[in-house]
Short mmCIF file of C-alpha atoms in Angstrom, two decimals:
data_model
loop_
_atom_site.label_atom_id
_atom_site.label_comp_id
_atom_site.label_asym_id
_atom_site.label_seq_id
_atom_site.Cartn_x
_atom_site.Cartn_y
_atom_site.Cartn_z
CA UNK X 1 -16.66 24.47 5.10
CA UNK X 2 -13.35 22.56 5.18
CA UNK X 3 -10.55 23.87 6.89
CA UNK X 4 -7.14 25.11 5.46
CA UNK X 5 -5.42 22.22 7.04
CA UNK X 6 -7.84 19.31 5.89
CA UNK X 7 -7.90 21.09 2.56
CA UNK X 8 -3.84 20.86 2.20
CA UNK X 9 -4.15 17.34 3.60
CA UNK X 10 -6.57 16.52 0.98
CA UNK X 11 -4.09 17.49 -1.81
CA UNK X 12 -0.98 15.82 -0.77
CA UNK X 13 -2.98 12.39 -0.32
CA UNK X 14 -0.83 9.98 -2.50
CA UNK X 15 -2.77 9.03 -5.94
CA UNK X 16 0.02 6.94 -6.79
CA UNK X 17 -1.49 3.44 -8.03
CA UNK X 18 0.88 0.58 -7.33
CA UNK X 19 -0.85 -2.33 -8.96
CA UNK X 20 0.19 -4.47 -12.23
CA UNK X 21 -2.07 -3.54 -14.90
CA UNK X 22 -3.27 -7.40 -15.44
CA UNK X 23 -4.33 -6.79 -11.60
CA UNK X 24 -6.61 -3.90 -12.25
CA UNK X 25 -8.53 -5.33 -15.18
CA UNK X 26 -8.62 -8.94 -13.52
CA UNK X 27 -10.24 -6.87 -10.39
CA UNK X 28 -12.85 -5.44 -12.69
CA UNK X 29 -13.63 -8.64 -14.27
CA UNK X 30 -13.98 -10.73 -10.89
CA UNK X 31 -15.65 -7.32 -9.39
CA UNK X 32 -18.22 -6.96 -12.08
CA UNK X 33 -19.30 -10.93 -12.31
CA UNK X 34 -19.28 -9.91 -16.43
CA UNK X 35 -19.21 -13.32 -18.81
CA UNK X 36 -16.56 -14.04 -21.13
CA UNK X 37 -17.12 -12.23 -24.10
CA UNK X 38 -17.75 -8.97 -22.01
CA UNK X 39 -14.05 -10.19 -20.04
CA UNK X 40 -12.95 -10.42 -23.55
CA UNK X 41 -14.22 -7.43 -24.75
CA UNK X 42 -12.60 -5.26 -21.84
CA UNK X 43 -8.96 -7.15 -22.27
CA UNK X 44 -9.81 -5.96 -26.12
CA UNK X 45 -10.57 -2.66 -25.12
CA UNK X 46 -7.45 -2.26 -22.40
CA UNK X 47 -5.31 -3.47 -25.40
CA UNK X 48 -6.13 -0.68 -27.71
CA UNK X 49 -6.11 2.12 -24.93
CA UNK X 50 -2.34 0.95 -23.93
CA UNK X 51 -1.50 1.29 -27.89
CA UNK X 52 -2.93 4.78 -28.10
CA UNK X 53 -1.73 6.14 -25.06
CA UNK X 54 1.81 4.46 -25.68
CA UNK X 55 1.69 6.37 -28.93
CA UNK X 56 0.54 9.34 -27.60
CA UNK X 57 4.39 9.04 -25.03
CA UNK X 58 6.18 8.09 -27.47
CA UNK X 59 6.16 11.75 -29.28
CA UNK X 60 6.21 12.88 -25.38
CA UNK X 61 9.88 11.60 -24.84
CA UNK X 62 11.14 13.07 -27.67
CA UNK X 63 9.87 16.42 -26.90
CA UNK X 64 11.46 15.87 -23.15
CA UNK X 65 14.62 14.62 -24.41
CA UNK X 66 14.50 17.86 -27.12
CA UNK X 67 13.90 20.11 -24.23
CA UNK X 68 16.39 18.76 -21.62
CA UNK X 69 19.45 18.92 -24.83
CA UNK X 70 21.00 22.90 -23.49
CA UNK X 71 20.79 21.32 -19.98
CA UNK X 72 22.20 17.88 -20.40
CA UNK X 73 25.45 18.11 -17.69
CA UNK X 74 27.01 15.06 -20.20
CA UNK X 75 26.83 17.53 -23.49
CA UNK X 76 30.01 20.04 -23.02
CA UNK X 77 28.66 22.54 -24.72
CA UNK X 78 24.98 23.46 -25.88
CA UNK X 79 23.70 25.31 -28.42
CA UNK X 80 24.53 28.85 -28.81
CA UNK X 81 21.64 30.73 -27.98
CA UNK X 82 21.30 34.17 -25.83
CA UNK X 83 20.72 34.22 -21.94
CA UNK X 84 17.40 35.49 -23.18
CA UNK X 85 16.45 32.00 -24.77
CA UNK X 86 18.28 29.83 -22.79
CA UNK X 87 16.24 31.39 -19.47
CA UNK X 88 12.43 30.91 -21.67
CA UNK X 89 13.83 27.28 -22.60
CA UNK X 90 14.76 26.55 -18.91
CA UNK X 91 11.30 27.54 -17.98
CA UNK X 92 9.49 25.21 -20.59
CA UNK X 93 11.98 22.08 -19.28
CA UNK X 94 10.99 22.58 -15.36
CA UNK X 95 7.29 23.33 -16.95
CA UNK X 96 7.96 19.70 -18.84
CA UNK X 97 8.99 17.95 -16.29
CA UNK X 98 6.34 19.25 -13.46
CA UNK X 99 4.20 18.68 -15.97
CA UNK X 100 5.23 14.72 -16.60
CA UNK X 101 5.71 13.66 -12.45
CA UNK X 102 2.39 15.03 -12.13
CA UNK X 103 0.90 12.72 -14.61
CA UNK X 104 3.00 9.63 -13.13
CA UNK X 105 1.42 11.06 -9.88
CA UNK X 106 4.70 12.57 -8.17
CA UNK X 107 4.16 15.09 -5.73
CA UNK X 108 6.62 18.08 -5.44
CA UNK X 109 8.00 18.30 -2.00
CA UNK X 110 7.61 21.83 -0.44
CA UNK X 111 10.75 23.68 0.47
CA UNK X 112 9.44 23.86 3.94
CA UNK X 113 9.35 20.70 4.39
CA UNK X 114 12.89 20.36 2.63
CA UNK X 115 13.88 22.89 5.21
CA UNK X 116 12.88 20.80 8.32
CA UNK X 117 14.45 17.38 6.62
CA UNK X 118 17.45 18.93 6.14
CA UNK X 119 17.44 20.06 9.77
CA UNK X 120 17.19 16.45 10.84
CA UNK X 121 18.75 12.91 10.43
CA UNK X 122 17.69 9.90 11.11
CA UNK X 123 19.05 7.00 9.00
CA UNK X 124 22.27 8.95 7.79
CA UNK X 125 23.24 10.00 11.58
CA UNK X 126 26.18 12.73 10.44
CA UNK X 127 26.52 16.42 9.84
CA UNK X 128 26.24 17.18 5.96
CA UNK X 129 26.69 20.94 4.10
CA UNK X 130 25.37 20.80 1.33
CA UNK X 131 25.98 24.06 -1.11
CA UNK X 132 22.57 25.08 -1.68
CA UNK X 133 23.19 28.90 -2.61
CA UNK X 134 25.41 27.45 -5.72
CA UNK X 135 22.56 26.53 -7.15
CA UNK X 136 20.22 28.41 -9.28
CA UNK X 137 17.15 25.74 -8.40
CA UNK X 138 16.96 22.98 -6.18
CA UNK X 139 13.34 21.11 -6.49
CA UNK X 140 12.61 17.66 -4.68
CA UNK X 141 9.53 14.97 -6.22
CA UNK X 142 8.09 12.50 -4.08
CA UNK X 143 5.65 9.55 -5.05
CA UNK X 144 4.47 7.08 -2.41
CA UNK X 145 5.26 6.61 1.73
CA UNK X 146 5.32 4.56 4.26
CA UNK X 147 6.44 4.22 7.48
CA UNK X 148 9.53 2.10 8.72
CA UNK X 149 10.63 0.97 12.70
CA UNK X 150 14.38 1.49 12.71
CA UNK X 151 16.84 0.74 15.44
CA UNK X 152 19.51 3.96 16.03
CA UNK X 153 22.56 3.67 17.47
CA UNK X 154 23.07 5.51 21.10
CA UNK X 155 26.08 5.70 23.56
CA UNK X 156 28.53 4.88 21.11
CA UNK X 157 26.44 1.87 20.22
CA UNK X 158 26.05 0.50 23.55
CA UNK X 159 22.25 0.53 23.66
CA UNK X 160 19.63 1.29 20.74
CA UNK X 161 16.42 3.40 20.72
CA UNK X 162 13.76 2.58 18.07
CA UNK X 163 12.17 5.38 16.14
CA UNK X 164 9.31 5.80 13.55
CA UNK X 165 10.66 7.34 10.03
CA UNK X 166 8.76 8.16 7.39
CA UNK X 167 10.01 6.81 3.75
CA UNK X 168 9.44 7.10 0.18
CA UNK X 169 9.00 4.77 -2.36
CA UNK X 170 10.41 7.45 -5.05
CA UNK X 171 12.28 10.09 -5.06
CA UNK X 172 13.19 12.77 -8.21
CA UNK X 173 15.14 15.79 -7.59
CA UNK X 174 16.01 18.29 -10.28
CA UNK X 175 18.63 20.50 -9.35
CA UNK X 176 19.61 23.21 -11.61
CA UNK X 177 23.46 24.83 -11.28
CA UNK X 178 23.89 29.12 -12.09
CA UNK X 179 24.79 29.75 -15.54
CA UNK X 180 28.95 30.42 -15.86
CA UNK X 181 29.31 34.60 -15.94
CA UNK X 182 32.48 36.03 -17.91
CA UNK X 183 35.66 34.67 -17.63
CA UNK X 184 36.76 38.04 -15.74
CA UNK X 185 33.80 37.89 -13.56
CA UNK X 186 33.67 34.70 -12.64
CA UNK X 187 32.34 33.86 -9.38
CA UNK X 188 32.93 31.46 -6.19
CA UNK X 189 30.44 29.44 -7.33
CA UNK X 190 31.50 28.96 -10.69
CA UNK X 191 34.75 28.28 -9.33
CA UNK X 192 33.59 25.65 -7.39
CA UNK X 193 31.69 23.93 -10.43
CA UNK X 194 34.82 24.10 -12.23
CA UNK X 195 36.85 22.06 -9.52
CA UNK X 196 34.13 19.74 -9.16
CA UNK X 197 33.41 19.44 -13.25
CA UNK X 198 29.67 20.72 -13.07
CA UNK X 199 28.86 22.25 -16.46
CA UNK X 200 27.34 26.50 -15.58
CA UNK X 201 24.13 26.26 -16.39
CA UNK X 202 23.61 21.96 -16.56
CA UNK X 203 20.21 20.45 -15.07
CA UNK X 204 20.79 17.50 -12.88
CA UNK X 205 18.24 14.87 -12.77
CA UNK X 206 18.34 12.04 -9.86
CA UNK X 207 16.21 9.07 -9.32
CA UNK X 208 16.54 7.72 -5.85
CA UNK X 209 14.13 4.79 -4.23
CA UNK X 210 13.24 4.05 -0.73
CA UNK X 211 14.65 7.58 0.60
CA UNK X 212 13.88 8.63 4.33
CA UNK X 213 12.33 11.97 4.69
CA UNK X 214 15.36 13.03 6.75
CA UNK X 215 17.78 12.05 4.65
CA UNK X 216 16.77 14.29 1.74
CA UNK X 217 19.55 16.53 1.96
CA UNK X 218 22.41 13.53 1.22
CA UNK X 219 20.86 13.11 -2.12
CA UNK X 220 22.25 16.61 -3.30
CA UNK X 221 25.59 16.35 -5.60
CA UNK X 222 28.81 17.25 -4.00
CA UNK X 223 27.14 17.20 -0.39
CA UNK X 224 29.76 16.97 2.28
CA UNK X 225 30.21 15.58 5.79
CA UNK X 226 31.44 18.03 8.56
CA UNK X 227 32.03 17.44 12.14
CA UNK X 228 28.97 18.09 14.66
CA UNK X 229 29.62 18.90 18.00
CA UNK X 230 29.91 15.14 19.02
CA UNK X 231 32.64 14.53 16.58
CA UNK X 232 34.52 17.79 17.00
CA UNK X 233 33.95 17.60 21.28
CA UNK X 234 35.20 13.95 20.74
CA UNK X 235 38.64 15.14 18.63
CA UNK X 236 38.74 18.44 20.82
CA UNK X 237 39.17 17.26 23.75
CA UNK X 238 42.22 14.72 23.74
CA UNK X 239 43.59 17.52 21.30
CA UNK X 240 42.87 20.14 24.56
CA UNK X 241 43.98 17.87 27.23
CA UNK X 242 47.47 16.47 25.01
CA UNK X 243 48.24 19.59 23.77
CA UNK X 244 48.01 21.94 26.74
CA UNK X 245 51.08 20.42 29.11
CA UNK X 246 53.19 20.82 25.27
CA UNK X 247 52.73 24.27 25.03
CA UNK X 248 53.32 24.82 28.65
CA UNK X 249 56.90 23.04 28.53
CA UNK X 250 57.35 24.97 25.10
CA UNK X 251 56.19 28.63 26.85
CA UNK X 252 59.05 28.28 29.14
CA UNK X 253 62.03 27.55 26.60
CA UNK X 254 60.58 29.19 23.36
CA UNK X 255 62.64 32.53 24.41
CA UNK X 256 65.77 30.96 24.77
CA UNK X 257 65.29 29.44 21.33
CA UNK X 258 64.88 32.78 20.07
CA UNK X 259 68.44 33.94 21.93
CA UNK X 260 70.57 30.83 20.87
CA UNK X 261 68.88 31.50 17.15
CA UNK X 262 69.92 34.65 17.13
CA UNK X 263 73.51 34.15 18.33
CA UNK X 264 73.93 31.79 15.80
CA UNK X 265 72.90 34.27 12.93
CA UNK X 266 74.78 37.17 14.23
CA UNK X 267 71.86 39.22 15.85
CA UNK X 268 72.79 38.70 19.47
CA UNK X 269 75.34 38.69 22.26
CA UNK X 270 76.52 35.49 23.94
CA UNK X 271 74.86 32.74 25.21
CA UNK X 272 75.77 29.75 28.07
CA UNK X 273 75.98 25.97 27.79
CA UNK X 274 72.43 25.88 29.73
CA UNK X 275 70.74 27.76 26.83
CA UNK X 276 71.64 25.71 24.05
CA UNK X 277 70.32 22.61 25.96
CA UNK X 278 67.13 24.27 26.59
CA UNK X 279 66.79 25.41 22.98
CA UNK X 280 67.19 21.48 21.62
CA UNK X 281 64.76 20.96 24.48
CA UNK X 282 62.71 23.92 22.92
CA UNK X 283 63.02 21.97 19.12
CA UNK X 284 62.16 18.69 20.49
CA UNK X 285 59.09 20.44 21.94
CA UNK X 286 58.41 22.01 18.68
CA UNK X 287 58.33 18.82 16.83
CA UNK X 288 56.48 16.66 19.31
CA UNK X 289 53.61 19.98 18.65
CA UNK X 290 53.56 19.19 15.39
CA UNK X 291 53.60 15.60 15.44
CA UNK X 292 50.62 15.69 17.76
CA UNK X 293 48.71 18.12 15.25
CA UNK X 294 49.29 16.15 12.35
CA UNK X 295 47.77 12.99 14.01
CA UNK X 296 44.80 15.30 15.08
CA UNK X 297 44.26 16.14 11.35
CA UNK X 298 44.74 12.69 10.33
CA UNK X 299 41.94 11.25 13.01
CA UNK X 300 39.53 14.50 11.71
CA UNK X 301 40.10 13.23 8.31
CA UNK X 302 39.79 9.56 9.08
CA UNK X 303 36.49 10.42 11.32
CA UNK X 304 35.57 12.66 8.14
CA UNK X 305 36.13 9.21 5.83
CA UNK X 306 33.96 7.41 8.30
CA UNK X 307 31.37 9.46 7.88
CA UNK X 308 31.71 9.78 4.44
CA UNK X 309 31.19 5.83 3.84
CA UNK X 310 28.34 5.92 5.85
CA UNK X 311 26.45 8.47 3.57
CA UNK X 312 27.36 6.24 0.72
CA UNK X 313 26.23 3.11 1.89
CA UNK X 314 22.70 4.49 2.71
CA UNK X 315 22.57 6.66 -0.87
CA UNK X 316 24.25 5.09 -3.50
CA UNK X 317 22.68 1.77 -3.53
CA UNK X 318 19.30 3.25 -3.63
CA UNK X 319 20.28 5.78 -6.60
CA UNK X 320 18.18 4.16 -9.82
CA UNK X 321 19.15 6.82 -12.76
CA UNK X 322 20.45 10.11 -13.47
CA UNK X 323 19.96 12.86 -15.97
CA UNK X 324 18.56 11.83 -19.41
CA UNK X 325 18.61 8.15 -18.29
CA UNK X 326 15.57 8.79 -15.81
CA UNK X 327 13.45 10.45 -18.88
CA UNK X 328 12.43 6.68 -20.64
CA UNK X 329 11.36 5.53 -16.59
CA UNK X 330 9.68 9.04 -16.04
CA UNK X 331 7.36 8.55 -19.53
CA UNK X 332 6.70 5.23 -18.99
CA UNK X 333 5.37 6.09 -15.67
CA UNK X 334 3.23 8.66 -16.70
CA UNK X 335 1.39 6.55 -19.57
CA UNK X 336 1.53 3.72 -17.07
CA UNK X 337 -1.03 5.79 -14.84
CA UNK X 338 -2.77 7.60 -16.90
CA UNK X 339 -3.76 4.25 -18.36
CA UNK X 340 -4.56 2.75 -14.80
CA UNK X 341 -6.40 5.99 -13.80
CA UNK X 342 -8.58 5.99 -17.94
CA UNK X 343 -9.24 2.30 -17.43
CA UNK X 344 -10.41 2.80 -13.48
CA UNK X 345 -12.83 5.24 -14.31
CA UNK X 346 -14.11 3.69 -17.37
CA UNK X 347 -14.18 0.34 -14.92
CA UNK X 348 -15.99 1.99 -12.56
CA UNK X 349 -18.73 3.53 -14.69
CA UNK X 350 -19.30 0.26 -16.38
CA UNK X 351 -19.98 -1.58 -13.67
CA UNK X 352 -22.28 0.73 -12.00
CA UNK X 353 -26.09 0.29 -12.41
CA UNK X 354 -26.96 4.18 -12.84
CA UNK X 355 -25.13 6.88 -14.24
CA UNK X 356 -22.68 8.64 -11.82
CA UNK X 357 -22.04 12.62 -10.97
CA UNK X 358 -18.14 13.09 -11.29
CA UNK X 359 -17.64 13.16 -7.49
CA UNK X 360 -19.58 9.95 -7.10
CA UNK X 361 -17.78 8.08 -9.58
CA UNK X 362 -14.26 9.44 -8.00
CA UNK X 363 -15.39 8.23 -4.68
CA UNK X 364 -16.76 4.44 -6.01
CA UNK X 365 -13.43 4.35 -7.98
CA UNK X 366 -11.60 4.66 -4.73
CA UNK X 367 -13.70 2.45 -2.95
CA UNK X 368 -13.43 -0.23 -6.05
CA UNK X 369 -9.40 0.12 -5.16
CA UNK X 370 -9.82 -0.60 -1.22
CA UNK X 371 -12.42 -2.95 -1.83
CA UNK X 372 -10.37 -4.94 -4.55
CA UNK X 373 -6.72 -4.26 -3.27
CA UNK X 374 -6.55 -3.05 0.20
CA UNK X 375 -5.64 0.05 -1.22
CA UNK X 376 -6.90 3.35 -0.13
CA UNK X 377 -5.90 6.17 -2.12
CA UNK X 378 -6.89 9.51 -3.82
CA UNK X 379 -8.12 8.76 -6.96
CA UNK X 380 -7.32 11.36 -9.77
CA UNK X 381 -10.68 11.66 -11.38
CA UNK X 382 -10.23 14.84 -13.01
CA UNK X 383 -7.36 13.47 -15.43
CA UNK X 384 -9.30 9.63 -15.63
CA UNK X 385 -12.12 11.53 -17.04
CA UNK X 386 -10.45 14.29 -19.22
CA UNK X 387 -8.85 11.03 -21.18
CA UNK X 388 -11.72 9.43 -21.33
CA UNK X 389 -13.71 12.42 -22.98
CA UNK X 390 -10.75 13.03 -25.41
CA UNK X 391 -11.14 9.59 -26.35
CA UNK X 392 -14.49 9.54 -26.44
CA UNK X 393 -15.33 6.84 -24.38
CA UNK X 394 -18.02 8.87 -21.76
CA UNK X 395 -21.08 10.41 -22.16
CA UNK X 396 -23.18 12.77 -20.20
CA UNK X 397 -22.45 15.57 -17.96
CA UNK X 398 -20.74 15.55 -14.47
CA UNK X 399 -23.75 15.62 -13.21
CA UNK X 400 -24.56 12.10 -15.05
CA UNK X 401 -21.49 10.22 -16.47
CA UNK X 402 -22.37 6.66 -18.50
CA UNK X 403 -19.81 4.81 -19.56
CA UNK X 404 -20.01 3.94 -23.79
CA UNK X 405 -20.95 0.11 -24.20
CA UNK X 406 -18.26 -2.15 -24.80
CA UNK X 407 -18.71 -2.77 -28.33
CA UNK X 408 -19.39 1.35 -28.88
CA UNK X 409 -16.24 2.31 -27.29
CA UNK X 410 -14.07 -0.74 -28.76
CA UNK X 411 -15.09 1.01 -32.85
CA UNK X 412 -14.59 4.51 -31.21
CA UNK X 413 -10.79 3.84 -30.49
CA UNK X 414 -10.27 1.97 -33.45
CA UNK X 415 -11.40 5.41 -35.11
CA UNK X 416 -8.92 6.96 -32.48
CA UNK X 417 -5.92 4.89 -33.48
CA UNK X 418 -6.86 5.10 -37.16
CA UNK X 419 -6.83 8.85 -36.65
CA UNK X 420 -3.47 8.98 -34.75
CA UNK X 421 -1.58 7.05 -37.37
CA UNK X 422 -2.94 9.17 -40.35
CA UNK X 423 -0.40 11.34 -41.74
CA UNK X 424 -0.70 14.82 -40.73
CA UNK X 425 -1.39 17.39 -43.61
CA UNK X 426 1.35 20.09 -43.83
#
């Protein structure tokens, strides 16, 4: 019996396939010692499973693109529809697009793990707040990792430690902002969309590449850098030490301001020569305080800046597409693998000198991949096979899976693409 833990390891094994399509059926060919006019036969068949399957996405996108239109943060104003419709309609868009990163094999990120990133930096070494209870939905896609040595910073950059990260290859988050309530009612958060021009009720797509795992939480919009301790002990401390003999001088004097001020606007007595020299004393104090707080401020905000640039130089160059821009890249990945995963298991079946059970073909396909490519991953046999009985292109039970013969299976999808073009009766 397998345990919990090697169970949940099992599942978040990455079955993204990073190979060139020409690589994959040039591995077959080599693998399988076929002759030409089998090699020809497969490029053939390749050919006409790409045209189906790219038909098959193209009617995909539009439904995506349909779906996404009462969400789009770039249209002012959507439809008019009740909260009703517009909540069932948000629901089939985050169903859409689970539904499409799972088939370009993206992995959602749990939010405990989100949790523990955003508890931790490594590349992007500041404080951030990020306004995650503004949002009505905050969900985080991963595909592909590695790991990277990286040299921090310690001691003010006198000496530097080296430390492990873990990376992705791509990153997708979907973040979804509270739909605006009545003009009268309107909230703090709403306010804060407004100042920050964030349509109530807008779905936010990102597309980031070659994102640490701890720097997950500098991908939100709007995030903001706030001192840490370092930074505020660094500013507090000259502000405590500078400040301190000021307000001493100024405790002494600040009553006799108070007298001379009030002689002058008729609400005291008399005062001596000695008390107006302590009271410009007193003013000169008073303006030195504030000349010292506003150059506090101005390093905070400078220090703040700092920071700032630093977040941006790490995120922004490794931001790819946002919104409805990422939805062409998102399709085309999905048909991309379910191709590679169709034409793996088809591949792998061919080649083989008996039929195969389902789990035996998922393992030799996986084996075919490290053998071929140095690549070990965990192939996604229950979709390779559900595409290649839709298409007709396998035979037998999971018990005993045969591949149809090249010239079979090259007439079946020309029946397949005949059928796909034929107009469909009303």
């Amino acid at each position: 019996m397998v345990g919990p833990g090697k169970t949940a390891a099992a599942e978040r094994r990455d079955r993204f396939i990073p190979l060139r399509k020409s690589d994959i059926l040039d591995g077959l060919i080599s693998n399988g010692h076929v002759d030409d006019a089998q090699a020809s036969e497969l490029r053939q068949l390749a050919r006409m499973l790409g045209a189906i399957l790219h038909h098959q996405y193209f009617d995909e996108l539009d439904r995506f693109r349909d779906a996404y239109f009462d969400f789009d943060p770039e249209v002012p104003v959507g439809r008019r529809r009740s909260p009703e419709d517009l909540d069932a309609a948000y629901r089939s868009l985050a169903d859409e697009v689970v539904r499409v990163l799972g088939e370009a094999n993206f992995i959602e990120i749990s939010h405990g793990e989100i949790e523990r990133a955003f508890a931790e930096h490594a590349l992007v070494r500041v404080k951030l707040k990020a306004p995650i209870s503004d949002y009505r939905a905050v969900r985080m896609f991963r595909r592909g990792q590695h790991q990277e040595m990286i040299e921090v910073p310690m001691l003010y950059g006198l000496r530097r430690r080296k430390h492990e990260i873990e990376v992705y290859d791509d990153i997708v988050l979907m973040v979804a902002t509270k739909p605006d309530e009545p003009v009268k009612k309107k909230s703090k958060a709403a306010a804060w969309r407004g100042r920050n021009k964030i349509r109530g009720g807008a779905v936010l797509f990102k597309y980031f590449r070659h994102i640490a795992r701890f720097d997950l939480e500098a991908l939100l919009p709007n995030v903001r850098v706030v001192m840490g301790l370092r930074e505020q002990l660094t500013l507090g401390v000259p502000a405590l030490v500078g400040g301190v003999p000021i307000l001493l001088k100024l405790a002494s004097t600040l009553t006799v301001l108070f007298i001379v001020a009030g002689f002058y606007l008729g609400l005291s007595g008399t005062v001596h020569d000695n008390d107006t020299e302590q009271a410009l004393a007193a003013l000169s104090g008073l303006f030195a305080l504030g000349a010292f707080i506003l150059r506090q401020w101005g390093n905070f905000h400078r220090q703040s800046l700092i920071h700032q640039k630093q977040v941006t130089d790490n995120i922004y160059f490794r931001n790819v597409n946002n919104n409805s821009g990422i939805f062409n890249y998102l399709i085309g990945e999905a048909e991309d693998q379910d191709w590679k995963e169709a034409m793996l298991a088809y591949g792998g079946l061919l080649l083989a000198s008996v039929p195969l059970s389902r789990a035996a073909l998922g393992s030799h396909v996986e084996e075919l991949l490290q053998q071929m490519f140095g690549l070990g991953r965990a192939f996604n046999i229950d979709e390779a096979l559900l595409r290649l009985r839709e298409f007709g292109l396998v035979s037998g039970g999971d018990d005993a899976l045969s591949a149809l013969p090249l010239p079979e299976a090259i007439a079946q999808l020309d029946r397949v693409w005949a059928s796909a073009l034929r107009p469909q009766s009303s």
